[in-house]
mmCIF file of C-alpha atoms and ligand atoms in Angstrom:
data_model
loop_
_atom_site.group_PDB
_atom_site.id
_atom_site.type_symbol
_atom_site.label_atom_id
_atom_site.label_comp_id
_atom_site.label_asym_id
_atom_site.label_seq_id
_atom_site.Cartn_x
_atom_site.Cartn_y
_atom_site.Cartn_z
ATOM 1 C CA MET A 1 18.429 -13.983 -5.670
ATOM 2 C CA GLU A 2 17.890 -15.898 -8.901
ATOM 3 C CA LYS A 3 17.794 -14.053 -12.183
ATOM 4 C CA GLU A 4 14.241 -15.226 -13.010
ATOM 5 C CA ILE A 5 12.985 -13.844 -9.711
ATOM 6 C CA ILE A 6 14.616 -10.486 -10.355
ATOM 7 C CA GLU A 7 12.948 -10.423 -13.777
ATOM 8 C CA LYS A 8 9.539 -11.040 -12.187
ATOM 9 C CA TYR A 9 10.115 -8.220 -9.695
ATOM 10 C CA LYS A 10 11.136 -6.004 -12.612
ATOM 11 C CA LYS A 11 8.062 -6.922 -14.637
ATOM 12 C CA ALA A 12 5.772 -6.111 -11.691
ATOM 13 C CA GLY A 13 7.687 -2.845 -11.302
ATOM 14 C CA GLU A 14 7.265 -1.902 -14.966
ATOM 15 C CA ILE A 15 3.502 -2.424 -14.736
ATOM 16 C CA SER A 16 3.356 -0.378 -11.520
ATOM 17 C CA LYS A 17 5.076 2.484 -13.356
ATOM 18 C CA GLN A 18 2.447 2.376 -16.108
ATOM 19 C CA ALA A 19 -0.266 2.367 -13.452
ATOM 20 C CA LYS A 20 1.303 5.354 -11.690
ATOM 21 C CA ILE A 21 1.636 7.353 -14.914
ATOM 22 C CA PHE A 22 -2.001 6.627 -15.755
ATOM 23 C CA ALA A 23 -3.152 7.460 -12.203
ATOM 24 C CA ARG A 24 -1.299 10.774 -12.193
ATOM 25 C CA SER A 25 -2.882 11.737 -15.521
ATOM 26 C CA GLN A 26 -6.374 11.275 -14.017
ATOM 27 C CA ILE A 27 -5.910 13.262 -10.811
ATOM 28 C CA LYS A 28 -7.730 16.590 -11.038
ATOM 29 C CA ASP A 29 -10.535 18.566 -9.437
ATOM 30 C CA GLY A 30 -13.738 16.552 -9.913
ATOM 31 C CA THR A 31 -12.209 13.062 -10.371
ATOM 32 C CA LYS A 32 -14.376 10.383 -8.747
ATOM 33 C CA ILE A 33 -12.024 8.108 -6.810
ATOM 34 C CA LEU A 34 -14.247 5.055 -7.354
ATOM 35 C CA ASP A 35 -13.773 5.335 -11.126
ATOM 36 C CA LEU A 36 -10.075 6.047 -10.695
ATOM 37 C CA ALA A 37 -9.500 2.949 -8.541
ATOM 38 C CA ASP A 38 -11.506 0.726 -10.915
ATOM 39 C CA LYS A 39 -9.489 1.927 -13.926
ATOM 40 C CA ILE A 40 -6.109 1.501 -12.232
ATOM 41 C CA GLU A 41 -6.988 -1.999 -11.030
ATOM 42 C CA LYS A 42 -8.249 -2.925 -14.524
ATOM 43 C CA LEU A 43 -4.950 -1.805 -16.043
ATOM 44 C CA ILE A 44 -3.010 -3.902 -13.517
ATOM 45 C CA ARG A 45 -5.164 -7.017 -14.033
ATOM 46 C CA GLU A 46 -4.769 -6.802 -17.808
ATOM 47 C CA LYS A 47 -0.973 -6.644 -17.676
ATOM 48 C CA ALA A 48 0.083 -8.517 -14.522
ATOM 49 C CA ASP A 49 -0.968 -11.689 -12.708
ATOM 50 C CA GLY A 50 -3.036 -9.418 -10.492
ATOM 51 C CA THR A 51 -3.047 -6.694 -7.882
ATOM 52 C CA ALA A 52 -0.979 -7.227 -4.743
ATOM 53 C CA PHE A 53 -3.638 -5.202 -2.853
ATOM 54 C CA PRO A 54 -6.518 -2.876 -3.757
ATOM 55 C CA VAL A 55 -5.459 0.555 -4.992
ATOM 56 C CA ASN A 56 -5.384 2.791 -1.920
ATOM 57 C CA ILE A 57 -6.585 6.353 -2.533
ATOM 58 C CA SER A 58 -6.201 8.183 0.762
ATOM 59 C CA ILE A 59 -7.060 11.867 0.997
ATOM 60 C CA ASN A 60 -5.742 14.554 3.404
ATOM 61 C CA ASP A 61 -5.644 13.247 7.016
ATOM 62 C CA ILE A 62 -6.662 9.782 5.851
ATOM 63 C CA THR A 63 -3.145 8.440 5.503
ATOM 64 C CA ALA A 64 -3.473 4.870 4.219
ATOM 65 C CA HIS A 65 -5.771 1.881 3.662
ATOM 66 C CA TYR A 66 -8.668 3.702 2.048
ATOM 67 C CA ALA A 67 -9.998 1.749 -0.961
ATOM 68 C CA PRO A 68 -13.190 3.249 -2.452
ATOM 69 C CA ASP A 69 -16.401 1.708 -1.088
ATOM 70 C CA ILE A 70 -19.279 0.308 -3.157
ATOM 71 C CA ASN A 71 -21.013 3.403 -4.638
ATOM 72 C CA ASP A 72 -18.341 5.683 -3.135
ATOM 73 C CA GLU A 73 -19.243 9.264 -4.094
ATOM 74 C CA THR A 74 -15.936 10.864 -3.019
ATOM 75 C CA ILE A 75 -14.466 13.254 -5.575
ATOM 76 C CA LEU A 76 -11.086 14.949 -5.576
ATOM 77 C CA LYS A 77 -11.049 18.705 -4.952
ATOM 78 C CA ASN A 78 -8.362 21.313 -5.559
ATOM 79 C CA GLY A 79 -6.044 21.429 -2.552
ATOM 80 C CA ASP A 80 -6.649 17.801 -1.511
ATOM 81 C CA LEU A 81 -3.464 15.933 -0.651
ATOM 82 C CA VAL A 82 -4.067 12.552 -2.258
ATOM 83 C CA LYS A 83 -1.903 9.461 -1.802
ATOM 84 C CA ILE A 84 -2.109 6.687 -4.383
ATOM 85 C CA ASP A 85 -0.629 3.358 -3.287
ATOM 86 C CA ILE A 86 -0.374 0.652 -5.941
ATOM 87 C CA GLY A 87 0.403 -3.074 -5.642
ATOM 88 C CA VAL A 88 1.198 -5.333 -8.596
ATOM 89 C CA GLN A 89 2.122 -9.015 -8.538
ATOM 90 C CA VAL A 90 3.759 -11.287 -11.114
ATOM 91 C CA ASP A 91 3.882 -14.922 -9.965
ATOM 92 C CA GLY A 92 3.523 -13.543 -6.426
ATOM 93 C CA TYR A 93 6.502 -11.182 -6.753
ATOM 94 C CA ILE A 94 5.348 -7.733 -5.739
ATOM 95 C CA ALA A 95 5.776 -4.109 -6.716
ATOM 96 C CA ASP A 96 4.551 -1.861 -3.879
ATOM 97 C CA THR A 97 4.777 1.823 -4.745
ATOM 98 C CA ALA A 98 3.067 5.089 -3.879
ATOM 99 C CA PHE A 99 3.067 8.756 -4.809
ATOM 100 C CA SER A 100 1.233 11.849 -3.636
ATOM 101 C CA VAL A 101 -0.320 14.819 -5.407
ATOM 102 C CA CYS A 102 -1.737 18.062 -4.079
ATOM 103 C CA VAL A 103 -4.668 18.457 -6.480
ATOM 104 C CA GLY A 104 -4.304 21.563 -8.654
ATOM 105 C CA GLU A 105 -0.748 22.278 -7.410
ATOM 106 C CA LYS A 106 2.641 21.419 -8.902
ATOM 107 C CA SER A 107 4.067 20.269 -5.574
ATOM 108 C CA HIS A 108 3.730 20.441 -1.809
ATOM 109 C CA PRO A 109 6.374 20.640 0.979
ATOM 110 C CA LEU A 110 5.121 17.399 2.579
ATOM 111 C CA ILE A 111 5.430 15.545 -0.742
ATOM 112 C CA LYS A 112 8.953 16.905 -1.266
ATOM 113 C CA ALA A 113 9.975 15.740 2.213
ATOM 114 C CA ALA A 114 8.593 12.217 1.720
ATOM 115 C CA GLU A 115 10.180 11.858 -1.721
ATOM 116 C CA ASP A 116 13.512 13.234 -0.508
ATOM 117 C CA ALA A 117 13.568 10.691 2.345
ATOM 118 C CA VAL A 118 12.835 7.778 0.001
ATOM 119 C CA ASN A 119 15.459 8.992 -2.497
ATOM 120 C CA LYS A 120 18.134 9.348 0.215
ATOM 121 C CA PHE A 121 17.280 5.873 1.481
ATOM 122 C CA ILE A 122 17.761 4.485 -2.028
ATOM 123 C CA GLN A 123 21.105 6.297 -2.342
ATOM 124 C CA GLU A 124 22.383 4.817 0.921
ATOM 125 C CA ILE A 125 20.882 1.328 1.154
ATOM 126 C CA ARG A 126 23.418 -1.487 0.632
ATOM 127 C CA PRO A 127 23.715 -5.091 1.844
ATOM 128 C CA GLY A 128 24.946 -4.982 5.458
ATOM 129 C CA LYS A 129 23.435 -1.615 6.401
ATOM 130 C CA THR A 130 21.574 -1.848 9.693
ATOM 131 C CA ILE A 131 17.963 -0.969 10.367
ATOM 132 C CA GLU A 132 19.267 1.521 12.945
ATOM 133 C CA GLU A 133 21.450 3.358 10.408
ATOM 134 C CA MET A 134 18.687 3.528 7.818
ATOM 135 C CA SER A 135 15.947 4.600 10.224
ATOM 136 C CA ALA A 136 18.200 7.350 11.615
ATOM 137 C CA LEU A 137 18.937 8.589 8.094
ATOM 138 C CA VAL A 138 15.261 8.757 7.193
ATOM 139 C CA GLU A 139 14.393 10.643 10.367
ATOM 140 C CA GLU A 140 17.164 13.156 9.744
ATOM 141 C CA VAL A 141 16.009 13.839 6.160
ATOM 142 C CA VAL A 142 12.352 14.290 7.129
ATOM 143 C CA LEU A 143 13.130 16.585 10.076
ATOM 144 C CA SER A 144 15.474 18.662 7.874
ATOM 145 C CA HIS A 145 12.352 19.675 5.925
ATOM 146 C CA GLY A 146 10.757 21.023 9.108
ATOM 147 C CA VAL A 147 8.001 18.401 9.095
ATOM 148 C CA ASN A 148 7.275 15.214 11.054
ATOM 149 C CA PRO A 149 7.382 11.610 9.908
ATOM 150 C CA VAL A 150 4.356 9.443 10.681
ATOM 151 C CA ARG A 151 6.072 7.297 13.290
ATOM 152 C CA ASN A 152 3.825 4.253 13.384
ATOM 153 C CA LEU A 153 4.010 3.525 9.652
ATOM 154 C CA ALA A 154 7.188 1.893 8.363
ATOM 155 C CA GLY A 155 9.004 0.610 5.326
ATOM 156 C CA HIS A 156 8.981 -3.179 5.183
ATOM 157 C CA SER A 157 10.422 -6.273 3.564
ATOM 158 C CA ILE A 158 8.464 -8.074 0.852
ATOM 159 C CA GLU A 159 8.313 -11.816 0.185
ATOM 160 C CA GLN A 160 6.688 -13.811 -2.590
ATOM 161 C CA TYR A 161 2.891 -13.630 -2.024
ATOM 162 C CA LEU A 162 3.471 -11.489 1.088
ATOM 163 C CA VAL A 163 3.284 -7.686 1.031
ATOM 164 C CA HIS A 164 4.557 -7.176 4.589
ATOM 165 C CA GLY A 165 7.532 -9.340 5.561
ATOM 166 C CA ASN A 166 9.380 -9.501 8.897
ATOM 167 C CA ILE A 167 11.685 -6.530 8.497
ATOM 168 C CA SER A 168 10.337 -3.133 9.473
ATOM 169 C CA ILE A 169 12.215 0.134 8.860
ATOM 170 C CA PRO A 170 10.498 2.978 10.748
ATOM 171 C CA PRO A 171 11.064 6.664 9.961
ATOM 172 C CA THR A 172 12.580 7.375 13.395
ATOM 173 C CA LYS A 173 15.831 6.002 14.766
ATOM 174 C CA ILE A 174 15.417 2.677 16.532
ATOM 175 C CA THR A 175 18.103 0.618 18.253
ATOM 176 C CA ASN A 176 18.303 -2.394 15.966
ATOM 177 C CA LYS A 177 21.653 -3.660 14.667
ATOM 178 C CA GLN A 178 20.007 -6.188 12.328
ATOM 179 C CA GLN A 179 21.641 -5.978 8.909
ATOM 180 C CA ILE A 180 19.673 -5.820 5.693
ATOM 181 C CA LYS A 181 20.820 -8.726 3.535
ATOM 182 C CA GLU A 182 21.774 -8.838 -0.118
ATOM 183 C CA GLY A 183 18.777 -9.769 -2.228
ATOM 184 C CA ALA A 184 16.216 -8.435 0.261
ATOM 185 C CA ALA A 185 13.144 -6.863 -1.357
ATOM 186 C CA LEU A 186 11.867 -3.769 0.436
ATOM 187 C CA GLY A 187 8.723 -1.696 0.075
ATOM 188 C CA PHE A 188 10.395 1.393 1.363
ATOM 189 C CA GLU A 189 7.877 4.071 2.294
ATOM 190 C CA VAL A 190 7.761 7.305 4.246
ATOM 191 C CA PHE A 191 4.755 9.349 5.350
ATOM 192 C CA THR A 192 5.129 13.007 6.325
ATOM 193 C CA THR A 193 2.836 15.459 8.119
ATOM 194 C CA ASN A 194 2.644 18.867 9.751
ATOM 195 C CA GLY A 195 0.684 17.225 12.559
ATOM 196 C CA GLU A 196 1.766 15.102 15.502
ATOM 197 C CA GLY A 197 2.919 12.237 13.296
ATOM 198 C CA TRP A 198 0.882 9.260 14.444
ATOM 199 C CA VAL A 199 -1.960 7.420 12.763
ATOM 200 C CA LYS A 200 -4.924 5.759 14.443
ATOM 201 C CA GLU A 201 -7.459 3.317 13.085
ATOM 202 C CA SER A 202 -10.624 4.787 11.633
ATOM 203 C CA SER A 203 -13.749 3.437 9.922
ATOM 204 C CA PRO A 204 -15.358 2.015 7.849
ATOM 205 C CA THR A 205 -13.065 -0.918 6.973
ATOM 206 C CA LEU A 206 -12.765 -1.334 3.206
ATOM 207 C CA ILE A 207 -9.754 -3.684 2.923
ATOM 208 C CA TYR A 208 -9.385 -7.244 4.252
ATOM 209 C CA MET A 209 -6.921 -10.141 3.977
ATOM 210 C CA LEU A 210 -7.054 -13.907 4.520
ATOM 211 C CA LEU A 211 -5.690 -15.170 7.840
ATOM 212 C CA TYR A 212 -6.713 -18.825 7.857
ATOM 213 C CA PRO A 213 -9.793 -20.544 6.372
ATOM 214 C CA LYS A 214 -12.214 -21.565 9.150
ATOM 215 C CA PRO A 215 -15.711 -23.105 9.040
ATOM 216 C CA VAL A 216 -18.333 -20.364 8.598
ATOM 217 C CA ARG A 217 -22.122 -20.533 8.782
ATOM 218 C CA LEU A 218 -23.497 -17.955 6.307
ATOM 219 C CA ARG A 219 -23.827 -18.943 2.659
ATOM 220 C CA GLU A 220 -22.375 -15.553 1.637
ATOM 221 C CA SER A 221 -19.364 -16.081 3.899
ATOM 222 C CA ARG A 222 -18.627 -19.355 2.135
ATOM 223 C CA ILE A 223 -18.892 -17.707 -1.298
ATOM 224 C CA ILE A 224 -16.484 -14.979 -0.195
ATOM 225 C CA LEU A 225 -14.066 -17.519 1.266
ATOM 226 C CA GLU A 226 -14.081 -19.455 -2.006
ATOM 227 C CA LYS A 227 -13.296 -16.234 -3.909
ATOM 228 C CA ILE A 228 -10.446 -15.485 -1.516
ATOM 229 C CA VAL A 229 -8.911 -18.939 -1.857
ATOM 230 C CA ASN A 230 -9.252 -18.997 -5.661
ATOM 231 C CA GLU A 231 -8.602 -15.371 -6.612
ATOM 232 C CA TYR A 232 -7.155 -13.164 -3.873
ATOM 233 C CA LYS A 233 -5.078 -15.786 -2.033
ATOM 234 C CA THR A 234 -2.804 -14.129 0.526
ATOM 235 C CA PHE A 235 -3.197 -10.684 -1.028
ATOM 236 C CA PRO A 236 -5.434 -8.038 0.556
ATOM 237 C CA PHE A 237 -8.776 -7.460 -1.187
ATOM 238 C CA ALA A 238 -11.385 -4.681 -1.288
ATOM 239 C CA LYS A 239 -14.925 -4.923 0.040
ATOM 240 C CA ARG A 240 -15.942 -3.272 -3.252
ATOM 241 C CA TRP A 241 -14.737 -6.322 -5.212
ATOM 242 C CA LEU A 242 -17.456 -8.396 -3.503
ATOM 243 C CA LYS A 243 -20.381 -6.149 -4.455
ATOM 244 C CA ASP A 244 -21.958 -8.773 -6.756
ATOM 245 C CA VAL A 245 -21.982 -11.514 -4.097
ATOM 246 C CA THR A 246 -25.089 -10.271 -2.285
ATOM 247 C CA SER A 247 -26.822 -7.143 -0.964
ATOM 248 C CA PRO A 248 -24.640 -4.586 0.861
ATOM 249 C CA LEU A 249 -26.276 -5.563 4.170
ATOM 250 C CA ARG A 250 -25.702 -9.318 3.759
ATOM 251 C CA LEU A 251 -22.165 -8.614 2.549
ATOM 252 C CA GLN A 252 -21.421 -6.658 5.724
ATOM 253 C CA LEU A 253 -22.818 -9.505 7.868
ATOM 254 C CA ALA A 254 -20.710 -12.068 6.021
ATOM 255 C CA LEU A 255 -17.530 -9.989 6.357
ATOM 256 C CA ARG A 256 -18.304 -9.588 10.072
ATOM 257 C CA GLU A 257 -18.621 -13.377 10.459
ATOM 258 C CA LEU A 258 -15.358 -13.934 8.577
ATOM 259 C CA VAL A 259 -13.547 -11.417 10.800
ATOM 260 C CA ASN A 260 -15.028 -12.759 14.049
ATOM 261 C CA SER A 261 -14.137 -16.353 13.156
ATOM 262 C CA GLY A 262 -10.509 -15.363 12.535
ATOM 263 C CA THR A 263 -10.740 -16.205 8.825
ATOM 264 C CA ILE A 264 -9.889 -12.735 7.593
ATOM 265 C CA LYS A 265 -8.160 -9.671 9.003
ATOM 266 C CA GLU A 266 -9.387 -6.078 8.721
ATOM 267 C CA TYR A 267 -7.270 -3.177 7.490
ATOM 268 C CA PRO A 268 -9.234 -0.122 8.656
ATOM 269 C CA PRO A 269 -8.387 3.279 7.185
ATOM 270 C CA LEU A 270 -5.586 5.022 9.085
ATOM 271 C CA ARG A 271 -6.151 8.662 9.993
ATOM 272 C CA GLU A 272 -3.559 11.128 11.300
ATOM 273 C CA LYS A 273 -4.227 11.510 15.037
ATOM 274 C CA SER A 274 -4.273 15.320 15.059
ATOM 275 C CA ASN A 275 -6.314 15.330 11.811
ATOM 276 C CA ALA A 276 -3.393 16.874 9.930
ATOM 277 C CA ILE A 277 -2.789 16.168 6.239
ATOM 278 C CA THR A 278 -0.164 13.607 5.235
ATOM 279 C CA ALA A 279 1.942 12.741 2.168
ATOM 280 C CA GLN A 280 3.488 9.411 1.157
ATOM 281 C CA ALA A 281 6.268 8.214 -1.122
ATOM 282 C CA GLU A 282 7.196 4.561 -1.687
ATOM 283 C CA GLU A 283 9.383 2.501 -4.010
ATOM 284 C CA THR A 284 10.213 -1.190 -4.175
ATOM 285 C CA VAL A 285 13.960 -1.756 -3.829
ATOM 286 C CA LEU A 286 15.989 -4.938 -4.335
ATOM 287 C CA VAL A 287 19.039 -4.607 -2.102
ATOM 288 C CA PHE A 288 22.331 -5.209 -3.909
ATOM 289 C CA ASP A 289 25.647 -3.346 -4.066
ATOM 290 C CA LYS A 290 23.915 -1.547 -6.898
ATOM 291 C CA PRO A 291 20.275 -1.519 -5.691
ATOM 292 C CA ILE A 292 17.504 -2.167 -8.208
ATOM 293 C CA VAL A 293 14.534 0.167 -7.790
ATOM 294 C CA THR A 294 11.870 -1.682 -9.729
ATOM 295 C CA THR A 295 9.119 0.944 -9.440
ATOM 296 C CA LYS A 296 10.997 4.215 -10.003
ATOM 297 C CA ILE A 297 9.789 6.257 -12.988
HETATM 298 MN MN1 LIG B 301 2.341 0.635 -0.527
HETATM 299 MN MN1 LIG B 302 4.292 -0.776 1.490
#
């Protein structure tokens, strides 16, 4: 990996750290998550080339892919287990990082388990390690805390302009002797729960991403597509970011047309199947003999 590319990953990582420190300072009983997401995204846009995806603020059994809706009234309450997932990009090079807080508490066993698993992964990851070895390690660490991993959410490789690359590192041992190469960028993440440990798709969808531009009929669909091509590119975007395009009803119709035509893809919120609470930890790691963790505070 070239030095300039590493520097861009590091810059994105530095900005993600600032965003995480700010986010943590705002999490308390009564915080409106709409305001929180807007402020975090503003901070990222001021300092980086942009967000790599909308800030995800997922509470309790909602595990991932919740970005506040237009006029979202949700507020944080003491005891909520909130996961903040932040994406920053500099020239398309991404920092993907997440942390969890139990509102009003210093810590939580699920958060400790997720963080411990990510930290052990960082200690052990080296060029040449196999996906099998790393997934087995993560499973062992999570189970040693007496909790379950969320099995259908995985750590992943990152490419320029692409949050989810080809490599997937699940939190349970899989038979896969593929080696992780020197210079690979990973968004390594672990979700933990006291529940069954599976997520299922929920509603309403609040996050979308470009698949391939196709001809669309509605005027609003064309405006959205132009915004995607010019601003969001291949990065996921929030429905909330389109609130000034048209009325909420017309916006929903346009998004429906874009999904049905295969222009954009939906990322519905993911909810733990047994409605159990979940925690998340994630860091972006550049794999070298001495790994570089760009997002670690
Ligand atoms: Mn993430
Ligand atoms: Mn990720």
